[in-house]
Amino acid sequence: MIEGILLGLQTVLTLQNLMLVLAGCAAGTIIGMLPGLGPISAIALMIPITYGFDPSSGMILLAGVYYGAIFGGSTSSILINAPGVAGTVATSFDGYPMASKQGEPGKALATAAYASFAGGTLAAIFLMMTAPYLAGVALSFQSADYFLMMVLGLCLVTAFSAEGEHLKALIMTFLGLSLSTVGTDITAGVQRFTFGRMDLYDGISFLLLAMGTFAMSEAIMMILRGNRQDRLKVPNIGLNLKQQDLSKLVPTVSRSSALGFLIGVLPGAGATIASFLSYGMEKRWVKNPEPAFGEGNIQGLAAPESANNAACTGSFVPLLTLGIPGSGTTAVLLGALIAYGIQPGPRLYVDQPDVFWAVIVSMYIGNMFLLVLNLPLIPYLARLLTIPQQFLIPLILFFSMTGVYLVSFNPFDLQLMVWIAFAAVILRLLSFPMAPLLLGFILGGMLEDNLRRALTISNGDLTYYLDRPITIVLLMLIVLALLGPLITQLRHRLA
Amino acid sequence: MNIKGLITQQRLAGLTFLAFFLLYGWFTGDITLDFWAEQELFTAQTFPYLIAVGGAALSFVYVVRPALGQPIHLDNRTWLGGIVILLLLGYSHFIEFAGFPLASALLLAVGFFVLGERRAWLIAVISISVVSTLYLILWALGIHIEPGLIGLLFEVDGR
């Protein structure tokens, strides 16, 4: 391993490759901030540029773009409650309230930057030490385990709801699951709930739903709430975190990075599940949070940020060691590797160790550059919140619409998004949470696929779920997650 | 029995959800299945049926004992929110005819005006500059957007 790290350092620490890391991080951050352009688009846009470089350099650039885009998506999630990628939805739960309600956008962005850096760095270290061994563990997870892990994630959705509103959160989860079934069933090839509209054959896009339920509905809620002053009070754009904040962050980041990395290792699990699970875990772990989770709690922001970055790193494990992309983004990276004439898999570690270790070492250096690049930008980014509302709100609405339009160039998507935003506003006024809707939507397709496979493998025998220790553990966690809030309520009533 | 006390906004929301999931289950039956689907354990209808049953059950429980929530009150700002939604719907229809640049500039300009900005020069400068900047960035990235009416005027095809 030491030789590998030294080989990686030797490859990365050249002027050209260092410049490529820097350029990748910068380009990724800018593209990630633009609505509608997430990591997948950012990497796809950069691939043609990398054809002129050798494979190590090309992968170094693309890895930098990947992290930069994730961080860029976090910025829009925090500042305007517009998560452009699924992995940054959980960031908005506490990031946006910290930036807007508490008037601490600088602290929110800095916390996200530090948490991302720590998560990515810790995960890069884990990756260095465990990549070849973890590949075997990843292979031991079967469809039933994936299904139960996703059900666990959905059950932890009660963590996002206020006391006594768990039922609303579950209803919204099922609403999200129902929306995920719109479109063409991939296995059977039949249309579901399209009502003859060709625009719905591909289903509802995640970006459309996220923008409608978060960014647009939040902008309209700002109109409904109104402000006596049309300009927000000058927010605190300071980046400095207090000692007590740092002491809270250290255990949070450690836990979330480990969880995020392990989940990222599982093919198909990805940053989204990692960020939601870590948020739920943190919410249950922290006693007497001040402020409460969902009101701008620093641990609530740091947990999903470090988890999603760690999961991004973890997703390289199946890619590099097995040749299996762990997420949509790593699928694009796999395409890039094949275009370079490299076949990822168990032989990559042996046949082309320079590529393998260069990618791993570049992650660490990329994380450092991201921090160095973005911290000076934070005061300028934070000033976005000082824009008067009569300008800020139409701009948010415009960028939300543009983001969706850029994906499909289909006016039907815009109309659908507006109606979704309208429904979301009514639901928010009735105190229905949006996050479970989005999580149910994101996981619905994967849930169905894994359930289908699990039932096919077991020939419909549900006791299959009791055959393996992993599934039994996951089942127990699900029961705890479901019963936990009920038991807490019962205890409060009896007290 | 206090009828008015029974009919709350939360219960109406619950009934709406119940109706939605029942309808969802109803339309699940319309999903076409292949002739061999009868032999399959898991079909294109299975998962939607599970969702319909689960969702309807939860909604029913919610109707019977709804969770707490503040009732919605309508005021002037509610109508302002409604106007903005109509503006967005108008944009989504107008963009196809007028093209991205013109429709977007108008959306921003009207949006600024509706929300209280009255300095015409500022409205024009900001809306035109934002749309132009975005259009240039997208052009530099190689993303083609139909210029629409503006393109016809200046004989530009957006490439």
XYZ file of C-alpha atoms in Angstrom:
654
model
C 0.000 0.000 0.000
C 2.819 2.433 0.846
C 4.369 1.847 -2.546
C 1.008 2.496 -4.138
C 0.557 5.766 -2.279
C 4.050 6.869 -3.265
C 3.299 5.925 -6.866
C 0.092 7.929 -6.701
C 1.892 10.939 -5.246
C 4.567 10.687 -7.899
C 1.882 10.724 -10.594
C -0.237 13.491 -9.129
C 2.490 15.849 -7.907
C 3.467 17.146 -11.316
C 2.706 20.685 -12.371
C 0.329 19.541 -15.108
C -1.669 17.222 -12.879
C -1.857 19.713 -10.035
C -3.195 22.306 -12.463
C -5.703 19.739 -13.709
C -6.939 19.075 -10.151
C -7.316 22.803 -9.621
C -9.069 23.323 -12.946
C -11.347 20.349 -12.362
C -12.398 21.563 -8.923
C -13.022 25.094 -10.179
C -14.967 24.002 -13.247
C -16.940 21.453 -11.258
C -17.893 24.015 -8.597
C -19.126 26.547 -11.141
C -21.024 24.004 -13.196
C -22.449 22.395 -10.067
C -23.852 25.732 -8.940
C -25.766 26.159 -12.176
C -29.253 24.742 -11.867
C -29.812 21.626 -13.925
C -26.126 20.835 -14.312
C -25.011 18.379 -11.671
C -21.939 16.126 -11.450
C -23.058 13.901 -14.320
C -23.456 16.833 -16.691
C -20.238 18.407 -15.452
C -18.221 15.253 -16.078
C -19.889 14.577 -19.416
C -19.038 18.123 -20.530
C -15.393 17.708 -19.542
C -14.747 14.267 -21.041
C -13.927 15.530 -24.542
C -11.379 17.901 -23.028
C -9.568 14.993 -21.398
C -8.932 13.077 -24.606
C -5.705 15.013 -25.108
C -4.273 13.836 -21.794
C -2.945 10.499 -20.627
C -5.429 8.334 -18.673
C -4.092 9.248 -15.224
C -4.318 12.958 -15.953
C -7.766 12.610 -17.495
C -9.111 10.746 -14.473
C -7.517 13.259 -12.123
C -9.340 16.082 -13.917
C -12.658 14.245 -13.899
C -12.394 13.316 -10.211
C -11.799 17.016 -9.423
C -14.852 17.965 -11.475
C -16.902 15.376 -9.563
C -16.105 16.798 -6.147
C -16.366 20.356 -7.343
C -19.833 19.729 -8.729
C -21.002 18.126 -5.495
C -19.769 21.136 -3.560
C -21.343 23.535 -6.068
C -24.671 21.753 -5.665
C -24.386 22.159 -1.902
C -23.966 25.913 -2.302
C -27.284 26.360 -4.098
C -28.891 23.972 -1.617
C -27.762 26.117 1.307
C -28.280 29.594 -0.109
C -31.554 29.267 -1.983
C -32.903 25.873 -0.909
C -32.466 24.562 -4.433
C -30.705 21.197 -4.279
C -29.576 20.488 -7.804
C -28.456 16.935 -7.060
C -30.116 14.284 -4.932
C -27.101 14.011 -2.632
C -27.457 17.626 -1.475
C -31.154 17.520 -0.539
C -30.389 16.659 3.077
C -27.892 19.541 3.177
C -30.758 21.997 2.775
C -32.588 20.776 5.902
C -30.306 22.718 8.206
C -28.089 24.557 5.724
C -30.851 26.765 4.373
C -32.333 27.673 7.785
C -28.838 28.476 9.059
C -28.198 30.754 6.081
C -31.593 32.443 5.880
C -33.359 32.318 9.242
C -30.301 32.564 11.442
C -28.570 34.965 9.053
C -25.353 32.944 9.021
C -24.741 32.071 5.354
C -20.987 32.339 5.759
C -20.984 29.903 8.659
C -23.275 27.533 6.749
C -21.096 27.509 3.643
C -17.913 27.233 5.695
C -19.342 24.333 7.703
C -20.316 22.608 4.463
C -16.830 23.204 3.059
C -15.043 21.887 6.145
C -17.420 18.929 6.498
C -17.019 18.025 2.821
C -13.260 18.298 3.093
C -13.158 16.156 6.212
C -15.580 13.597 4.778
C -13.695 13.320 1.499
C -10.305 13.168 3.188
C -11.320 10.517 5.711
C -12.942 8.515 2.940
C -9.812 8.808 0.777
C -7.817 7.381 3.692
C -10.351 4.564 4.129
C -10.168 3.955 0.396
C -6.394 3.719 0.436
C -6.444 1.179 3.222
C -9.435 -0.933 2.311
C -10.325 -0.728 -1.386
C -9.377 -4.255 -2.453
C -10.926 -5.827 0.668
C -14.135 -3.834 0.553
C -14.852 -4.962 -2.954
C -15.566 -8.416 -1.588
C -17.885 -7.028 1.072
C -19.783 -5.030 -1.508
C -20.393 -8.184 -3.504
C -21.971 -9.904 -0.502
C -24.905 -7.484 -0.496
C -27.838 -8.925 -2.381
C -31.098 -7.483 -3.677
C -32.955 -8.247 -0.451
C -30.320 -6.334 1.526
C -30.504 -3.335 -0.785
C -34.289 -3.373 -0.542
C -34.256 -3.431 3.237
C -31.568 -0.771 3.422
C -33.729 1.524 1.337
C -36.781 0.729 3.454
C -34.676 1.622 6.484
C -33.816 4.925 4.864
C -37.508 5.596 4.266
C -38.414 4.628 7.834
C -35.788 6.988 9.159
C -37.795 9.631 7.351
C -39.640 9.994 10.607
C -36.421 11.542 11.839
C -37.148 14.473 9.558
C -40.556 15.147 10.912
C -41.480 17.107 13.972
C -42.810 15.396 17.041
C -46.273 14.037 16.346
C -46.022 14.458 12.574
C -44.573 11.091 11.698
C -47.821 10.076 10.014
C -47.587 13.046 7.652
C -44.007 12.118 6.815
C -45.031 8.559 5.978
C -47.916 9.740 3.797
C -45.546 12.021 1.896
C -43.143 9.100 1.469
C -45.861 7.049 -0.163
C -46.766 10.014 -2.336
C -43.138 10.152 -3.488
C -43.155 6.411 -4.173
C -46.320 6.781 -6.253
C -44.748 9.571 -8.328
C -41.709 7.373 -8.968
C -43.917 4.813 -10.733
C -45.017 7.274 -13.425
C -43.495 6.433 -16.784
C -42.320 3.275 -18.475
C -41.731 0.221 -16.340
C -38.195 -0.751 -17.263
C -38.667 -4.488 -16.824
C -42.047 -4.960 -18.469
C -41.792 -2.062 -20.911
C -45.362 -0.928 -20.215
C -46.631 2.579 -19.570
C -47.800 3.426 -16.083
C -49.893 6.476 -15.190
C -48.899 8.359 -18.344
C -52.532 8.771 -19.504
C -51.349 8.711 -23.088
C -48.970 11.662 -22.700
C -45.683 11.024 -24.464
C -44.030 13.637 -22.226
C -44.481 11.266 -19.287
C -43.041 8.157 -20.936
C -39.694 8.832 -19.274
C -41.348 9.572 -15.974
C -40.979 12.683 -13.864
C -37.411 13.902 -13.558
C -35.800 14.263 -10.145
C -34.687 17.797 -10.895
C -38.225 18.854 -11.774
C -39.603 17.483 -8.518
C -36.744 18.862 -6.409
C -36.985 22.320 -7.909
C -40.759 22.360 -7.642
C -40.983 21.116 -4.060
C -37.977 22.957 -2.669
C -36.734 25.979 -4.570
C -39.938 27.171 -6.182
C -42.218 26.419 -3.274
C -39.774 28.138 -0.919
C -39.688 31.202 -3.166
C -43.488 31.333 -3.218
C -43.588 30.836 0.550
C -41.279 33.847 0.852
C -43.902 35.848 -1.040
C -46.684 34.549 1.196
C -44.764 35.213 4.391
C -43.769 38.664 3.205
C -41.257 40.870 4.994
C -41.701 44.317 6.422
C -38.263 45.134 5.070
C -37.697 44.159 1.467
C -34.029 43.624 2.169
C -32.838 40.995 4.591
C -30.764 42.282 7.456
C -27.116 42.158 6.514
C -26.202 38.552 7.121
C -23.125 37.531 9.000
C -20.744 36.378 6.284
C -18.006 35.475 8.700
C -16.512 32.046 8.220
C -15.129 31.515 11.677
C -16.512 28.664 13.656
C -16.479 28.838 17.416
C -14.636 26.324 19.556
C -17.902 24.794 20.733
C -19.014 24.354 17.108
C -15.782 22.573 16.257
C -16.098 20.277 19.254
C -19.578 19.298 18.080
C -18.438 18.785 14.504
C -15.570 16.378 15.145
C -17.663 13.384 16.288
C -20.413 14.183 13.776
C -18.054 14.292 10.829
C -16.249 11.132 11.946
C -19.462 9.147 12.268
C -21.004 10.463 9.082
C -17.866 9.989 7.007
C -17.568 6.365 8.069
C -21.252 5.715 7.377
C -21.145 7.608 4.090
C -18.074 5.734 2.883
C -19.542 2.323 3.717
C -22.806 3.138 1.978
C -20.987 4.626 -0.991
C -19.099 1.348 -1.415
C -22.354 -0.459 -2.124
C -23.112 -0.260 -5.833
C -26.271 1.694 -6.466
C -26.605 3.025 -2.927
C -24.876 6.346 -3.468
C -24.588 9.739 -1.855
C -28.344 10.261 -1.514
C -28.983 7.375 0.840
C -25.750 8.130 2.670
C -26.724 11.737 3.306
C -30.251 10.880 4.490
C -29.127 8.007 6.703
C -26.388 10.068 8.288
C -28.832 12.916 8.944
C -31.296 10.510 10.530
C -28.543 8.882 12.570
C -27.270 12.232 13.775
C -30.739 13.396 14.687
C -31.210 10.336 16.860
C -27.708 10.452 18.300
C -27.557 14.066 19.425
C -29.349 14.802 22.672
C -30.857 18.242 23.242
C -29.680 19.819 20.000
C -29.440 23.580 20.073
C -30.930 24.827 17.799
C -33.218 21.934 16.928
C -32.593 19.914 13.789
C -34.278 21.587 10.865
C -33.752 25.028 12.402
C -30.127 25.493 11.400
C -28.309 22.953 13.559
C -24.633 22.795 12.667
C -24.455 19.041 13.139
C -27.527 18.636 10.926
C -25.621 20.402 8.175
C -22.253 18.747 8.675
C -23.582 15.176 8.816
C -25.077 14.936 5.307
C -22.275 17.028 3.797
C -19.494 14.802 5.083
C -21.538 11.681 4.309
C -22.261 12.618 0.701
C -18.650 13.482 -0.011
C -17.470 10.294 1.690
C -20.024 8.300 -0.303
C -18.719 9.841 -3.542
C -15.265 8.582 -2.629
C -16.673 5.230 -1.554
C -18.412 4.845 -4.902
C -14.977 4.618 -6.498
C -14.383 1.304 -4.720
C -16.740 -0.776 -6.879
C -15.724 1.249 -9.937
C -11.991 0.734 -9.625
C -11.927 -2.723 -8.074
C -14.858 -4.412 -9.774
C -15.609 -2.266 -12.779
C -19.145 -1.752 -11.445
C -20.296 1.857 -11.342
C -21.692 2.728 -7.925
C -23.769 5.643 -9.132
C -24.814 7.495 -12.264
C -21.753 9.659 -12.056
C -19.357 6.759 -11.727
C -21.127 5.167 -14.690
C -20.036 8.171 -16.756
C -16.527 7.839 -15.294
C -16.546 4.178 -16.279
C -17.322 5.275 -19.819
C -14.381 7.670 -19.673
C -12.034 4.931 -18.443
C -13.119 2.622 -21.251
C -12.621 5.458 -23.723
C -9.021 5.715 -22.479
C -8.587 1.997 -23.167
C -8.577 1.051 -19.488
C -10.730 -1.774 -18.209
C -11.537 -1.190 -14.535
C -11.795 -4.310 -12.469
C -9.710 -6.585 -10.273
C -6.806 -6.350 -12.725
C -6.600 -2.565 -12.669
C -4.880 -2.663 -9.295
C -2.265 -4.996 -10.721
C -1.910 -3.952 -14.373
C -2.195 -0.174 -14.071
C -1.434 0.754 -10.491
C -0.429 4.262 -11.596
C -4.031 5.000 -12.682
C -5.510 3.302 -9.614
C -3.381 5.125 -7.060
C -3.347 8.411 -8.968
C -7.138 8.564 -8.764
C -7.073 7.815 -5.038
C -4.345 10.333 -4.199
C -5.988 12.963 -6.413
C -9.088 12.726 -4.248
C -7.164 13.899 -1.226
C -5.468 16.699 -3.113
C -8.740 17.626 -4.826
C -10.449 17.987 -1.458
C -7.678 20.307 -0.276
C -7.943 22.440 -3.376
C -11.716 22.627 -3.037
C -11.342 23.994 0.447
C -8.669 26.482 -0.593
C -10.667 27.568 -3.646
C -14.041 27.900 -2.042
C -13.374 29.429 1.356
C -12.368 32.816 -0.140
C -15.480 32.741 -2.326
C -17.862 32.210 0.566
C -18.236 35.878 1.609
C -19.185 36.745 -1.969
C -21.567 33.833 -2.313
C -23.140 34.659 1.022
C -23.916 38.185 -0.175
C -26.470 36.665 -2.519
C -28.838 36.656 0.427
C -28.642 40.447 0.738
C -30.308 40.854 -2.640
C -33.734 42.489 -2.103
C -36.577 40.016 -2.265
C -38.263 41.666 -5.245
C -35.167 40.623 -7.211
C -34.141 37.477 -5.345
C -37.471 35.657 -5.622
C -37.928 36.040 -9.410
C -34.285 35.065 -9.888
C -34.748 31.889 -7.843
C -37.894 31.061 -9.802
C -36.152 31.799 -13.090
C -33.124 29.641 -12.310
C -35.362 26.817 -11.143
C -37.325 26.909 -14.405
C -34.143 27.219 -16.441
C -32.560 24.279 -14.718
C -35.412 22.014 -15.698
C -35.719 23.478 -19.201
C -32.036 22.820 -19.901
C -32.499 19.113 -19.269
C -35.384 18.412 -21.614
C -36.250 21.647 -23.494
C -39.844 20.565 -22.987
C -42.420 23.200 -21.943
C -44.594 20.411 -20.502
C -41.958 19.861 -17.831
C -42.139 23.529 -16.891
C -45.937 23.386 -16.620
C -45.771 20.233 -14.529
C -43.179 21.808 -12.266
C -45.358 24.850 -11.650
C -48.303 22.654 -10.679
C -46.054 20.616 -8.404
C -44.805 23.825 -6.807
C -48.413 24.957 -6.293
C -49.294 21.652 -4.617
C -46.117 21.810 -2.557
C -47.000 25.269 -1.260
C -50.429 24.079 -0.104
C -48.912 21.031 1.548
C -46.264 23.128 3.266
C -48.928 25.484 4.568
C -50.598 22.401 6.042
C -47.248 21.384 7.600
C -46.564 18.381 5.401
C -42.784 17.877 5.038
C -41.312 17.747 1.524
C -38.136 15.792 2.195
C -39.886 12.416 2.605
C -41.650 12.999 -0.715
C -38.345 13.501 -2.457
C -36.674 10.576 -0.750
C -39.577 8.280 -1.613
C -39.373 9.443 -5.215
C -35.624 8.919 -5.456
C -35.688 5.466 -3.908
C -38.950 4.250 -5.459
C -37.427 2.894 -8.661
C -34.550 1.147 -6.881
C -36.912 -0.251 -4.247
C -39.108 -1.798 -6.899
C -36.166 -3.281 -8.809
C -34.595 -4.816 -5.730
C -37.905 -6.132 -4.420
C -38.635 -7.675 -7.791
C -35.217 -9.332 -7.912
C -35.396 -10.525 -4.323
C -38.821 -12.087 -4.812
C -37.748 -13.660 -8.087
C -34.643 -15.166 -6.517
C -36.612 -16.526 -3.569
C -39.547 -17.563 -5.763
C -41.895 -15.471 -3.656
C -40.737 -16.939 -0.361
C -40.692 -14.100 2.172
C -38.728 -16.170 4.705
C -35.789 -15.460 2.394
C -35.525 -12.235 4.356
C -34.773 -14.203 7.497
C -32.068 -16.392 6.003
C -29.115 -14.062 6.235
C -27.657 -12.115 9.146
C -27.457 -8.887 7.119
C -31.180 -8.955 6.350
C -32.107 -9.820 9.926
C -30.079 -6.895 11.257
C -31.658 -4.544 8.731
C -35.144 -5.809 9.612
C -34.512 -5.162 13.282
C -33.316 -1.632 12.524
C -36.468 -1.018 10.469
C -38.695 -2.164 13.308
C -36.796 0.087 15.718
C -37.066 3.027 13.344
C -40.833 2.558 12.977
C -41.601 1.856 16.610
C -39.179 4.377 18.074
C -41.345 7.471 17.565
C -44.448 5.616 18.783
C -42.694 4.490 21.945
C -41.408 8.019 22.545
C -44.925 9.413 22.187
C -46.304 6.792 24.544
C -43.680 7.617 27.143
C -44.499 11.317 26.914
C -48.187 10.612 27.421
C -47.586 8.341 30.375
C -45.157 10.781 31.994
C -71.540 15.927 17.534
C -69.745 19.075 16.452
C -69.729 18.803 12.650
C -67.661 21.957 12.193
C -65.032 20.575 14.516
C -64.793 17.435 12.423
C -64.235 19.248 9.142
C -60.801 20.770 9.511
C -58.244 21.640 6.883
C -56.067 18.783 8.088
C -58.904 16.296 7.694
C -59.666 17.666 4.238
C -56.014 17.130 3.363
C -56.273 13.580 4.657
C -59.402 12.946 2.599
C -57.634 14.338 -0.471
C -54.766 11.964 0.070
C -57.168 9.072 0.619
C -58.939 9.909 -2.638
C -55.586 10.191 -4.412
C -54.373 6.781 -3.276
C -57.714 5.145 -4.043
C -57.653 6.626 -7.535
C -54.028 5.598 -7.874
C -54.998 2.038 -7.006
C -57.902 2.228 -9.449
C -55.677 3.352 -12.323
C -53.142 0.673 -11.433
C -55.648 -1.782 -12.863
C -55.277 -0.007 -16.224
C -51.617 -0.890 -16.495
C -51.287 -3.242 -19.416
C -49.857 -6.611 -18.562
C -48.376 -9.053 -21.033
C -50.112 -12.360 -21.540
C -47.463 -14.215 -19.505
C -47.838 -11.842 -16.556
C -50.234 -14.228 -14.869
C -47.303 -16.580 -14.343
C -45.106 -13.875 -12.865
C -44.714 -13.230 -9.196
C -44.037 -9.565 -9.615
C -45.653 -7.567 -12.382
C -45.798 -3.915 -13.368
C -48.893 -3.614 -11.164
C -47.496 -5.152 -7.983
C -45.516 -2.241 -6.603
C -48.189 0.368 -7.406
C -50.787 -1.783 -5.647
C -48.574 -1.998 -2.571
C -48.168 1.788 -2.604
C -51.906 2.311 -3.061
C -52.768 0.059 -0.143
C -50.110 1.533 2.135
C -50.899 5.098 1.197
C -54.651 4.642 1.563
C -54.236 2.995 4.971
C -52.038 5.806 6.239
C -54.386 8.439 4.837
C -57.367 6.751 6.508
C -55.591 6.759 9.859
C -54.750 10.406 9.274
C -58.399 11.276 8.571
C -59.497 9.506 11.717
C -56.943 11.269 13.883
C -55.157 14.045 12.054
C -51.891 15.471 13.287
C -51.746 19.089 14.353
C -51.165 21.959 11.958
C -51.992 25.593 11.523
C -55.016 26.383 9.350
C -54.360 28.359 6.178
C -55.638 31.920 6.110
C -56.033 33.840 2.883
C -54.766 37.392 2.700
C -53.377 39.848 0.162
C -50.083 38.042 -0.087
C -51.892 34.813 -0.952
C -53.258 36.505 -4.064
C -49.786 37.779 -4.872
C -48.505 34.210 -4.666
C -51.313 33.164 -6.997
C -50.355 35.851 -9.503
C -46.754 34.648 -9.480
C -47.886 31.079 -10.135
C -49.997 32.303 -13.062
C -46.961 34.213 -14.310
C -44.883 31.029 -14.196
C -47.577 29.094 -16.036
C -47.682 31.823 -18.644
C -43.922 31.599 -19.030
C -44.059 27.841 -19.522
C -46.507 28.304 -22.397
C -44.916 31.421 -23.855
C -41.388 30.009 -24.010
C -42.312 27.652 -26.814
C -43.530 30.507 -28.972
C -41.191 33.322 -28.029
C -38.035 31.364 -27.280
C -35.919 31.204 -24.163
C -34.267 34.674 -24.204
C -37.403 36.785 -24.718
C -39.667 34.712 -22.488
C -37.089 34.651 -19.700
C -36.416 38.371 -19.842
C -40.151 39.051 -19.697
C -40.576 36.610 -16.790
C -37.918 38.388 -14.800
C -39.144 41.863 -15.684
C -42.777 41.138 -14.854
C -41.730 39.254 -11.721
C -39.692 42.195 -10.456
C -42.604 44.533 -11.151
C -45.238 42.316 -9.513
C -43.144 42.010 -6.360
C -42.793 45.751 -6.012
C -39.858 47.058 -8.033
C -40.814 50.213 -9.912
C -37.539 51.446 -11.400
C -38.026 50.559 -15.041
C -34.387 51.066 -15.994
C -33.232 48.710 -13.225
C -35.804 46.086 -14.187
C -34.641 46.224 -17.805
C -30.929 46.167 -16.995
C -31.114 43.245 -14.571
C -33.479 41.069 -16.586
C -31.609 41.552 -19.862
C -28.156 41.133 -18.319
C -29.060 37.968 -16.380
C -30.611 36.301 -19.412
C -27.776 37.384 -21.705
C -25.089 36.178 -19.323
C -26.747 32.803 -18.870
C -27.275 32.458 -22.611
C -23.583 33.190 -23.243
C -22.412 30.712 -20.600
C -24.592 28.017 -22.105
C -23.391 28.864 -25.604
C -19.771 28.607 -24.384
C -20.540 25.206 -22.887
C -21.966 24.085 -26.190
C -25.545 23.815 -24.964
C -27.914 24.822 -27.720
C -31.059 26.769 -26.832
C -33.570 27.910 -29.390
C -33.391 31.701 -29.586
C -37.015 31.902 -30.750
C -38.328 35.290 -31.848
C -35.044 37.039 -31.021
C -33.278 34.630 -33.338
C -35.726 35.343 -36.134
C -35.185 39.062 -35.692
C -31.407 38.789 -35.804
C -31.258 35.667 -37.992
C -29.493 33.714 -35.264
C -30.068 29.993 -34.895
C -28.475 29.693 -31.475
C -25.512 27.634 -32.647
